[in-house]
Amino acid sequence: MNQQVVHFFKGGPLVALVGNPNCGKTALFNRLTGSHQKVANYAGVTVERKEGKMLTSQGKPLRVLDLPGAYSLHPRSPDEAVTVNVLYGRAQGEKRPDLVVCVVDATHLRRNLRLVLAVKRLGIPCVVALNMVDLAEKQGLKIDLDGLSRELGLPVVKTVAIAGDGAQALRTLLDQQNLWKSGVESLVGEPTSLVHNPELDARGDHEAVKGILERLNLDGLMPQHTSDRIDRVVLHPVLGPALLAIILFLIFQAVFSWAKAPMDFIDATATQLGMWVGGWMPDGWFKSLLVDGVIAGVGGVFVFLPQILILFFFILILEESGYLPRAAFLLDRIMGGVGLSGRSFIPLLSSFACAIPGIMAARTINNPRDRLVTILIAPLMTCSARLPVYALLIGAFVPARTLWGGVELQGVVLFVLYLAGILSAMLVAWVLKQFTTRGQVRSLMMELPSYHWPRLWNVGLGLWQRVLIFLRRVGGIILGLTILLWFLASFPAPPVGATGAPIEYSMAGMLGKALAVVFHPIGFNWQISIALVPGLAAREVAVSSLGTVYALSSTAEDTAQALMPLISQGWSLATAFSLLAWYVFAPMCLSTLATIRRETGGWAMPMAAAGYLFILAYVASFITYHVSLALGL
Ligand SMILES: Nc1nc2c(ncn2[C@@H]2O[C@H](COP(=O)(O)OP(=O)(O)OP(=O)(O)O)[C@@H](O)[C@H]2O)c(=O)[nH]1
Ligand SMILES: [Mg+2]
């Protein structure tokens, strides 16, 4: 696994935020540095180091590192290793931190303080941010700050990272010069058994923390009434899985039914815009580029923004509430059947956004075999870039009919497509299980955080970031490829006296017809074959490309027609189903392959992934096409 380091702020003292998973390090980091890194209510959100800059109260600039959470300094998974390497000064391209802010979850002192003692032993100057004191107070915990500071021999500040409380106190504290000098001789490099015996240290720390909590009167068990009561339903062996299925099903329903109005609006606006520009501009290649290329292509993708946002709205709520690790727990048994554990659930779920963060999140998996399998199947999860392709085809071919109980048929089809991706991922994992022996039998050790009400601010921020990502894609790669495709599809001009649409004589037309030889057996026409190529760089481009190709193929005057009716008239149902099957497996996008290479440290895995996905896609489309034809569709 390679580490990428980007130094935004060279030089300056380096402060690292270290703590158990889910204790609020990133929330504090965002407060201190004004960043917008992802915060969510489960362990393992941050999997790589992120750098920011903060000013102390006296205006001294500091570099701040946000790190993945760690339970101890003996890493058991690649994300923990990132943190431990930084603390030992082994991280590539990064100096050892000059000071560590140990972030401590005040509601889980027993576990959190053990790490503080271990970090303190490293000899790096250290302060403690006692975070989540709001929750601790709600639970009736009274923590004596001075007492804790005395016991630990470290300065302690109270913080509520999500509200910003305590950030100022921390900035002021960091101005104290004597803080930056360590008393202990620092141990740079490998920890050797001569210096430490991990087992003795761990047992010693356990005893020490027990003593501290006893002396501070904090050793009573803290009941977590509300979360426990909710879990009695959520983790119930029958109700739990049923609830999970209902939640997922409702999400896909909402993606279609809620998005209808905003989509119609965007669609109408794009059509109006195309007609307006078309009516006002003189005929010529520039008009064609703007109307057939940019507006028909990019507008075609833009329509799907509402659906993407609705999907993310639900994912963000699930992330913030603390439900995700419960779902992982529920699915542990099923995942065990295909040789994975519940740990793979969150990386796979993240892949619904995009396979890239999903593959990165696989760093939280401690078993190397499981991690690799998770990386290989992550691209089978339906990423949000595939949503436009699905939505276009469903919109064109599946009637908007309401079934019993107000359930929308289109939502059901979308759900089935997502399910097809999940089931094939499980199948591939099962096949891989037959070839790779599993190490030891492991039980799932996963932390179940307390439930939170999702904070509107975080959800809003998360959605806004999605909008920005989408706009950047639309304005960048999608627009670029659309324009390129327009050129290829417009030149050379048709010979004099040609009868077909001009595109048929263009470079793209010829390429499409050559490719159609390969794709003819699975029912793709030359227009689809063209669209598949730029779709490798970004899957949505398949939609914008179809928009451009069809806009240029039409010989009629009203070229700015919406894509959906065009393809619903032009394609057979068998072709549409075949293309849907193709996109369930959709031979990977190039940036996913690059990420697999980075995370696995070689070309073997990305090649294997691309190969098996291509074969699966072709076979699935072939079967779908011929079965549909046989059924007379
Ligand atoms: N009530 C309360 N919630 C907090 C506080 N700080 C963080 N949170 C919430 O705790 C959860 C975890 O916060 P993160 O900042 O993602 O935690 P992290 O330590 O970076 O977690 P990892 O990256 O997984 O190691 C989120 O749901 C936050 O909104 C706090 O002081 N009070
Ligand atoms: Mg974090």
XYZ file of C-alpha atoms and ligand atoms in Angstrom:
666
model
C 0.000 0.000 0.000
C 1.596 3.246 -1.050
C 1.093 6.430 0.848
C 0.495 9.611 -1.016
C 1.582 12.697 0.834
C 0.730 16.141 -0.258
C 2.412 18.844 1.741
C 0.305 21.935 1.687
C 2.223 23.783 4.339
C 5.892 22.975 4.435
C 7.823 23.394 7.655
C 6.384 24.543 10.945
C 5.780 22.461 14.050
C 3.728 19.338 13.419
C 0.808 18.378 15.649
C -0.883 14.973 15.261
C -4.396 14.085 16.424
C -4.351 10.567 17.815
C -7.086 8.544 19.467
C -9.380 5.539 19.339
C -11.666 5.209 16.328
C -14.817 7.319 16.432
C -13.700 9.559 19.316
C -14.089 12.759 17.279
C -10.583 13.413 15.931
C -11.779 14.516 12.537
C -14.519 16.682 14.016
C -11.824 18.401 16.114
C -9.499 18.624 13.127
C -12.219 20.333 11.100
C -12.787 22.823 13.929
C -9.109 23.617 14.356
C -8.220 23.879 10.692
C -11.490 24.940 9.083
C -11.447 21.820 6.893
C -14.424 19.745 5.816
C -13.146 16.205 6.188
C -15.657 13.427 6.491
C -17.058 12.816 9.977
C -19.409 9.911 10.681
C -20.621 7.772 13.528
C -18.650 4.551 13.050
C -15.103 3.369 13.581
C -12.808 3.657 10.592
C -14.053 6.761 8.796
C -10.580 8.232 8.368
C -8.192 5.803 6.688
C -5.337 8.038 5.614
C -3.546 11.021 7.056
C -4.937 14.404 6.218
C -3.082 17.615 6.745
C -4.332 21.063 7.683
C -3.096 24.292 9.144
C -4.151 26.048 12.328
C -3.129 29.128 14.268
C -2.562 29.176 18.009
C -4.096 31.972 20.077
C -0.929 34.014 19.594
C -1.046 33.430 15.862
C 1.674 30.806 15.602
C 1.018 28.583 12.549
C 1.001 24.830 13.159
C 0.653 21.917 10.773
C -2.017 19.503 11.976
C -2.394 15.847 10.977
C -5.688 14.014 11.262
C -4.993 10.298 11.541
C -7.002 7.078 11.358
C -8.204 5.843 14.730
C -6.127 3.224 16.571
C -6.850 1.024 19.560
C -3.193 0.446 20.398
C 0.261 1.072 19.020
C 0.408 -2.484 17.706
C -1.461 -2.087 14.445
C -3.828 -4.843 13.408
C -5.037 -3.282 10.181
C -3.484 -1.076 7.491
C -5.312 2.048 8.689
C -3.970 1.631 12.236
C -0.534 1.118 10.724
C -0.738 4.559 9.092
C -1.155 6.143 12.531
C 1.479 4.053 14.260
C 4.016 4.732 11.510
C 3.507 8.472 11.929
C 3.994 8.210 15.699
C 7.226 6.268 15.286
C 8.494 8.684 12.641
C 8.400 5.937 10.003
C 5.848 7.528 7.704
C 7.240 8.173 4.261
C 7.802 11.848 3.568
C 6.690 12.976 7.013
C 8.652 13.966 10.084
C 7.784 12.663 13.511
C 5.137 14.887 15.142
C 6.460 17.522 17.532
C 3.383 17.169 19.692
C 0.450 14.799 19.929
C -3.073 15.810 20.858
C -4.593 12.632 22.297
C -8.304 12.837 21.613
C -10.241 10.928 24.240
C -13.909 9.951 24.150
C -15.097 10.916 27.634
C -17.809 8.250 27.531
C -15.311 5.442 26.920
C -12.444 6.378 29.202
C -11.363 2.843 30.011
C -10.457 1.993 26.436
C -9.367 5.479 25.389
C -6.972 6.163 28.248
C -4.968 3.014 27.522
C -3.894 4.524 24.222
C -3.002 7.804 25.951
C -0.606 5.962 28.271
C 0.975 4.142 25.334
C 1.432 7.375 23.381
C 2.855 9.133 26.405
C 5.464 6.394 26.731
C 6.750 7.257 23.246
C 8.204 10.422 24.686
C 6.529 12.825 22.266
C 5.115 15.891 24.031
C 1.448 15.228 24.569
C -1.784 16.947 25.599
C -5.229 15.427 26.067
C -8.443 16.701 24.477
C -11.245 15.213 26.538
C -13.910 15.129 23.839
C -17.645 14.321 23.896
C -18.012 15.861 27.335
C -21.546 16.838 26.333
C -22.497 13.177 26.032
C -20.643 12.319 29.237
C -22.595 14.968 31.115
C -25.839 13.688 29.693
C -24.947 10.279 31.025
C -24.346 11.833 34.436
C -20.562 11.358 34.398
C -18.668 13.939 36.437
C -15.038 13.999 35.386
C -12.583 15.869 37.602
C -10.391 17.599 35.028
C -7.545 18.516 37.371
C -7.597 15.065 38.890
C -7.383 13.421 35.477
C -4.588 15.756 34.437
C -2.652 14.947 37.618
C -3.144 11.212 37.202
C -2.008 11.243 33.576
C 0.718 13.809 34.117
C -0.550 15.640 31.047
C -2.500 18.835 30.414
C -6.199 18.117 29.725
C -8.764 20.335 27.962
C -12.459 19.598 27.632
C -13.845 19.733 24.110
C -17.104 19.232 22.283
C -15.675 18.956 18.811
C -18.970 19.142 16.946
C -19.929 22.393 18.667
C -16.456 23.900 18.703
C -16.290 24.098 22.503
C -12.761 23.898 23.832
C -11.047 24.611 20.526
C -10.026 28.037 21.799
C -8.673 26.589 25.055
C -6.633 24.124 23.025
C -5.220 26.902 20.838
C -4.193 28.802 23.962
C -2.658 25.736 25.541
C -0.527 25.112 22.467
C 1.111 28.519 22.981
C 2.827 27.318 26.149
C 6.463 26.848 25.251
C 7.293 24.282 27.934
C 4.638 21.980 26.503
C 6.711 21.335 23.415
C 9.666 19.918 25.350
C 9.458 16.273 26.201
C 10.750 14.902 29.472
C 11.301 11.394 28.209
C 14.095 10.364 25.861
C 12.333 9.778 22.582
C 12.478 6.432 20.879
C 12.652 7.025 17.165
C 12.483 4.021 14.870
C 11.333 0.488 15.463
C 10.077 -0.340 18.894
C 12.326 -3.180 20.005
C 11.539 -5.849 22.493
C 14.473 -4.599 24.548
C 12.690 -1.343 25.072
C 9.122 -2.563 25.325
C 7.354 -5.759 25.883
C 3.984 -5.107 24.264
C 2.148 -7.634 26.357
C 3.540 -6.343 29.625
C 2.839 -2.784 28.542
C -0.746 -3.583 27.630
C -1.381 -5.344 30.913
C 0.342 -2.546 32.806
C -1.742 0.082 31.016
C -4.909 -1.837 31.733
C -4.112 -1.898 35.441
C -3.005 1.739 35.437
C -6.238 2.895 33.791
C -8.250 0.831 36.247
C -6.441 2.564 39.095
C -6.982 6.018 37.623
C -10.704 5.432 37.118
C -11.084 4.081 40.655
C -9.338 7.066 42.174
C -11.462 9.483 40.134
C -14.651 7.628 41.036
C -15.356 6.781 37.415
C -15.130 3.025 37.565
C -18.866 2.323 37.676
C -20.446 0.752 34.628
C -22.279 3.245 32.537
C -25.624 2.035 31.302
C -26.492 3.154 27.775
C -30.234 2.945 28.085
C -31.441 4.441 24.859
C -28.963 2.791 22.500
C -29.473 -0.577 24.173
C -33.200 -0.297 23.887
C -32.998 0.587 20.208
C -30.591 -2.292 19.649
C -33.061 -4.758 21.093
C -35.063 -4.216 17.909
C -32.298 -3.359 15.456
C -30.114 -6.336 16.362
C -33.003 -8.748 16.873
C -32.330 -11.936 14.879
C -35.599 -11.668 12.938
C -36.671 -8.037 13.220
C -33.144 -6.747 12.557
C -32.649 -8.184 9.069
C -36.270 -7.382 8.173
C -35.729 -3.759 9.181
C -32.512 -3.609 7.166
C -34.286 -4.928 4.070
C -37.130 -2.439 4.505
C -34.740 0.489 4.917
C -32.823 -0.391 1.767
C -36.006 -0.957 -0.199
C -37.489 2.380 0.851
C -34.326 4.188 -0.188
C -34.662 2.977 -3.771
C -38.330 3.853 -3.811
C -37.505 7.368 -2.714
C -34.774 7.707 -5.320
C -37.440 7.453 -7.990
C -40.538 8.968 -6.478
C -38.963 12.002 -4.787
C -36.713 12.834 -7.699
C -39.442 13.038 -10.294
C -40.362 16.696 -9.933
C -36.816 18.146 -9.847
C -35.796 15.876 -12.731
C -38.691 17.005 -14.883
C -37.714 20.568 -14.133
C -34.066 20.098 -15.136
C -35.089 18.162 -18.207
C -37.515 20.844 -19.335
C -34.932 23.550 -18.695
C -32.284 21.753 -20.751
C -34.723 21.219 -23.631
C -35.818 24.867 -23.491
C -32.209 25.991 -23.399
C -31.342 23.827 -26.389
C -34.276 25.175 -28.401
C -33.566 28.743 -27.378
C -29.872 28.532 -28.260
C -30.712 26.601 -31.419
C -33.258 29.179 -32.532
C -31.033 32.117 -31.888
C -27.702 30.938 -33.244
C -26.862 30.771 -36.924
C -26.492 27.239 -38.294
C -22.956 25.898 -38.317
C -20.536 23.681 -36.478
C -20.469 25.876 -33.371
C -24.212 25.639 -32.954
C -24.001 21.882 -33.366
C -21.222 21.683 -30.751
C -23.253 23.692 -28.285
C -26.674 22.161 -28.906
C -25.884 18.562 -29.887
C -22.654 18.278 -27.910
C -22.759 20.290 -24.730
C -26.462 20.771 -24.032
C -27.693 17.364 -25.199
C -24.718 15.562 -23.633
C -24.126 17.342 -20.338
C -27.798 18.150 -19.833
C -28.486 14.442 -20.148
C -26.255 13.700 -17.176
C -27.319 16.695 -15.141
C -30.863 15.383 -14.945
C -29.705 12.680 -12.567
C -28.319 14.968 -9.859
C -31.553 14.840 -7.777
C -31.463 11.046 -7.664
C -27.836 10.993 -6.626
C -28.543 13.508 -3.867
C -31.504 11.525 -2.551
C -29.389 8.377 -2.386
C -26.677 10.244 -0.511
C -29.157 11.859 1.815
C -30.060 8.387 3.064
C -26.488 7.113 3.167
C -25.434 10.182 5.188
C -28.265 9.665 7.654
C -27.350 6.007 8.101
C -23.708 6.987 8.613
C -24.420 9.701 11.125
C -26.950 7.789 13.176
C -24.638 4.915 14.033
C -26.721 2.333 12.172
C -23.998 1.186 9.771
C -21.933 -0.932 12.192
C -25.201 -2.595 13.259
C -25.922 -3.508 9.666
C -22.391 -4.909 9.451
C -23.095 -6.962 12.535
C -26.352 -8.284 11.095
C -24.681 -9.248 7.853
C -21.664 -10.891 9.471
C -23.234 -14.356 9.294
C -24.232 -14.029 5.647
C -20.853 -12.602 4.737
C -19.216 -15.475 6.594
C -20.903 -17.852 4.149
C -18.900 -16.368 1.272
C -15.672 -16.168 3.241
C -15.856 -12.549 4.336
C -16.731 -10.932 7.635
C -19.003 -8.069 8.614
C -15.919 -5.864 8.444
C -16.240 -5.779 4.672
C -19.709 -4.286 4.892
C -18.798 -0.625 5.351
C -16.151 -0.592 2.583
C -18.678 -2.250 0.284
C -21.431 0.153 1.248
C -19.100 3.099 0.632
C -18.648 1.724 -2.858
C -22.254 2.659 -3.581
C -20.959 6.210 -3.673
C -17.888 5.323 -5.670
C -15.577 2.325 -5.640
C -12.569 4.505 -4.851
C -13.404 5.456 -1.234
C -14.732 1.922 -0.804
C -11.417 0.410 -1.823
C -9.597 2.837 0.479
C -11.923 1.936 3.355
C -10.852 -1.691 2.978
C -7.780 -0.593 4.934
C -9.809 -1.086 8.099
C -9.921 -4.848 7.434
C -7.196 -6.578 9.390
C -7.147 -9.879 7.512
C -5.100 -9.383 4.297
C -7.020 -12.024 2.323
C -10.378 -10.494 3.255
C -9.066 -7.066 2.397
C -7.970 -8.167 -1.064
C -11.256 -9.923 -1.819
C -13.156 -6.837 -0.663
C -11.076 -4.657 -2.988
C -11.749 -6.997 -5.904
C -15.515 -7.068 -5.443
C -15.970 -3.393 -4.520
C -16.445 -2.407 -8.202
C -19.507 -4.666 -8.365
C -21.343 -2.419 -5.950
C -23.383 0.022 -7.979
C -21.546 3.337 -7.798
C -23.402 6.590 -8.182
C -21.910 7.109 -11.640
C -23.926 4.115 -12.823
C -27.157 5.572 -11.486
C -27.666 7.837 -14.524
C -27.258 4.871 -16.855
C -29.760 2.776 -14.915
C -32.156 5.655 -14.499
C -32.059 6.507 -18.198
C -32.841 2.946 -19.262
C -35.430 2.373 -16.577
C -37.087 5.678 -17.402
C -37.183 4.733 -21.082
C -38.279 1.109 -20.819
C -40.014 0.491 -17.520
C -43.473 2.028 -17.308
C -43.997 4.390 -14.369
C -46.651 2.185 -12.845
C -47.661 1.948 -9.229
C -47.962 -1.597 -7.938
C -49.796 -2.709 -4.849
C -49.362 -0.573 -1.777
C -48.049 2.468 -3.622
C -44.803 0.720 -4.570
C -43.322 2.110 -7.768
C -42.334 -0.399 -10.420
C -39.326 1.685 -11.503
C -38.023 1.735 -7.940
C -38.402 -2.046 -7.774
C -36.359 -2.508 -10.946
C -33.637 -0.218 -9.593
C -33.602 -2.200 -6.350
C -33.254 -5.431 -8.330
C -30.296 -4.010 -10.263
C -28.514 -3.005 -7.061
C -29.329 -6.432 -5.689
C -27.875 -8.062 -8.801
C -24.609 -6.231 -8.157
C -24.559 -7.322 -4.524
C -25.393 -10.938 -5.321
C -22.725 -11.184 -7.981
C -20.201 -9.700 -5.566
C -21.137 -12.409 -3.064
C -20.843 -15.042 -5.780
C -17.377 -13.839 -6.771
C -16.320 -13.791 -3.105
C -17.608 -17.341 -2.730
C -15.664 -18.492 -5.780
C -12.524 -16.830 -4.452
C -13.085 -18.546 -1.122
C -12.764 -21.907 -2.877
C -9.280 -21.000 -4.078
C -7.884 -19.209 -1.072
C -7.708 -20.765 2.326
C -8.853 -18.625 5.127
C -6.371 -18.090 7.902
C -7.919 -18.638 11.271
C -11.504 -18.518 12.360
C -12.126 -15.030 13.613
C -14.981 -13.488 15.457
C -16.188 -10.076 14.433
C -14.900 -7.442 16.801
C -16.641 -4.259 15.950
C -17.491 -1.304 18.018
C -21.153 -0.326 18.176
C -21.271 3.430 18.769
C -24.173 5.049 20.593
C -26.941 6.253 18.325
C -26.973 9.959 17.520
C -29.591 12.075 15.890
C -28.045 12.946 12.533
C -26.935 16.554 12.636
C -28.616 18.564 9.932
C -25.449 20.566 9.399
C -23.361 17.464 8.681
C -25.960 16.007 6.337
C -26.278 19.343 4.537
C -22.522 19.664 4.259
C -22.220 16.109 2.965
C -24.850 16.771 0.300
C -23.215 20.025 -0.686
C -19.890 18.233 -1.127
C -21.680 15.725 -3.369
C -23.054 18.573 -5.465
C -19.545 19.994 -5.827
C -18.068 16.620 -6.772
C -20.823 16.143 -9.319
C -20.420 19.614 -10.791
C -16.676 19.144 -10.995
C -17.186 15.882 -12.876
C -19.791 17.376 -15.170
C -17.725 20.484 -15.863
C -14.480 18.518 -16.148
C -14.211 15.010 -17.459
C -17.795 14.684 -18.674
C -17.794 17.964 -20.582
C -14.324 17.249 -21.982
C -15.199 13.793 -23.223
C -18.525 14.992 -24.590
C -16.828 17.664 -26.660
C -14.204 15.177 -27.844
C -16.927 12.767 -28.816
C -18.794 15.498 -30.654
C -15.670 16.146 -32.750
C -15.187 12.484 -33.508
C -18.869 12.176 -34.337
C -18.992 15.251 -36.572
C -15.841 14.848 -38.673
C -15.133 14.042 -41.368
C -18.237 15.455 -42.993
C -20.342 13.054 -45.076
C -19.545 12.764 -48.777
C -21.742 14.669 -51.212
C -24.977 12.891 -51.959
C -24.836 10.758 -48.781
C -28.238 9.613 -47.620
C -27.773 8.491 -43.973
C -27.222 10.730 -40.955
C -23.829 12.511 -41.109
C -22.538 10.749 -37.991
C -22.484 7.438 -39.844
C -19.612 8.728 -41.984
C -17.651 10.237 -39.085
C -14.710 8.746 -37.195
C -16.911 7.842 -34.234
C -19.459 6.297 -36.564
C -16.829 4.111 -38.165
C -15.345 3.158 -34.794
C -18.808 2.343 -33.492
C -19.535 0.135 -36.469
C -16.229 -1.690 -36.021
C -16.933 -2.248 -32.329
C -20.482 -3.294 -33.064
C -19.047 -6.476 -34.583
C -17.838 -7.426 -31.083
C -20.969 -6.245 -29.346
C -23.544 -7.396 -31.868
C -23.921 -10.820 -30.166
C -25.066 -9.093 -26.986
C -27.528 -6.862 -28.797
C -25.686 -3.521 -28.820
C -26.057 -1.319 -31.888
C -23.277 0.932 -33.143
C -24.540 3.937 -31.191
C -24.221 2.040 -27.916
C -20.841 0.683 -28.926
C -19.541 4.226 -29.368
C -20.856 5.294 -25.977
C -19.112 2.426 -24.184
C -15.643 3.733 -24.960
C -15.729 7.132 -23.210
C -17.810 5.390 -20.521
C -14.591 3.742 -19.386
C -13.247 7.056 -18.162
C -16.446 8.015 -16.360
C -19.527 5.860 -16.526
C -21.998 8.725 -16.744
C -20.348 9.693 -19.993
C -22.090 6.707 -21.543
C -25.309 8.671 -21.064
C -23.974 11.991 -22.302
C -22.405 10.184 -25.259
C -25.690 8.569 -26.183
C -27.218 12.042 -25.939
C -24.672 13.424 -28.363
C -24.694 10.435 -30.688
C -28.463 10.428 -30.969
C -28.672 14.195 -31.310
C -26.277 13.926 -34.245
C -27.935 10.825 -35.695
C -31.323 12.392 -36.049
C -31.952 13.778 -39.475
C -35.000 15.685 -38.302
C -34.881 19.345 -37.433
C -35.724 19.148 -33.749
C -32.383 17.769 -32.599
C -32.716 18.974 -29.035
C -35.141 16.187 -28.259
C -34.822 14.355 -24.970
C -32.878 11.111 -25.103
C -35.346 8.914 -23.279
C -38.125 8.799 -25.912
C -35.498 8.396 -28.652
C -34.035 5.235 -27.218
C -37.348 3.825 -26.066
C -38.482 3.937 -29.686
C -35.181 2.861 -31.172
C -34.113 -0.102 -29.045
C -35.674 -3.434 -28.392
C -36.391 -4.356 -24.810
C -33.809 -7.131 -25.106
C -31.127 -4.591 -25.994
C -32.085 -2.389 -23.062
C -31.951 -5.308 -20.615
C -28.648 -6.404 -22.061
C -27.168 -2.937 -21.538
C -28.480 -2.879 -17.973
C -26.804 -6.237 -17.339
C -23.620 -4.852 -18.869
C -23.608 -1.955 -16.441
C -24.197 -4.188 -13.416
C -20.662 -5.408 -14.104
C -19.497 -2.443 -16.169
C -15.839 -3.115 -16.838
C -14.180 -0.815 -14.501
C -13.553 2.809 -14.797
C -9.904 3.729 -15.145
C -9.597 5.652 -11.877
C -10.855 2.616 -9.960
C -8.121 0.521 -11.562
C -5.529 3.120 -10.584
C -6.747 3.023 -6.983
C -6.568 -0.769 -6.853
C -3.012 -0.542 -8.114
C -2.100 1.953 -5.398
C -3.741 -0.004 -2.588
C -2.351 -3.388 -3.622
C 1.019 -2.108 -4.772
C 1.123 -3.666 -8.249
C -0.592 -4.211 -11.563
C -1.623 -7.828 -11.004
C -4.820 -7.067 -9.062
C -6.129 -4.243 -11.257
C -5.535 -6.424 -14.327
C -7.301 -9.371 -12.728
C -10.233 -7.154 -11.739
C -10.582 -5.592 -15.191
C -10.385 -9.005 -16.831
C -12.929 -10.762 -14.698
C -15.366 -7.845 -14.824
C -15.185 -7.665 -18.603
C -15.859 -11.385 -18.941
C -18.711 -11.256 -16.433
C -20.256 -8.246 -18.167
C -20.086 -9.890 -21.582
C -21.456 -13.223 -20.401
C -24.247 -11.617 -18.372
C -25.302 -9.406 -21.282
C -25.155 -12.331 -23.696
C -27.411 -14.444 -21.508
C -29.778 -11.565 -20.779
C -30.063 -10.646 -24.441
C -30.741 -14.137 -25.710
C -33.110 -15.081 -22.925
C -35.042 -11.842 -23.539
C -35.190 -12.575 -27.266
C -36.359 -16.107 -26.608
C -39.104 -14.712 -24.399
C -40.191 -12.588 -27.326
C -39.244 -9.188 -25.861
N -22.067 14.609 20.919
C -20.855 14.706 20.378
N -20.594 14.044 19.248
C -19.359 14.168 18.714
C -18.350 14.954 19.316
N -17.232 14.879 18.540
C -17.554 14.076 17.502
N -18.826 13.650 17.587
C -19.522 12.713 16.700
O -18.830 11.481 16.817
C -18.782 10.792 15.583
C -17.349 10.473 15.214
O -16.645 11.645 14.863
P -15.362 11.621 13.907
O -14.769 12.982 13.973
O -15.688 11.035 12.591
O -14.430 10.584 14.701
P -12.953 10.101 14.346
O -12.236 9.989 15.626
O -12.348 10.961 13.303
O -13.263 8.650 13.782
P -12.347 7.713 12.830
O -11.926 8.549 11.667
O -13.288 6.610 12.428
O -11.227 7.221 13.653
C -19.512 11.679 14.593
O -20.823 11.217 14.476
C -19.443 13.061 15.228
O -20.528 13.856 14.816
C -18.663 15.649 20.544
O -17.846 16.332 21.147
N -19.925 15.490 21.016
Mg -11.690 10.548 11.470
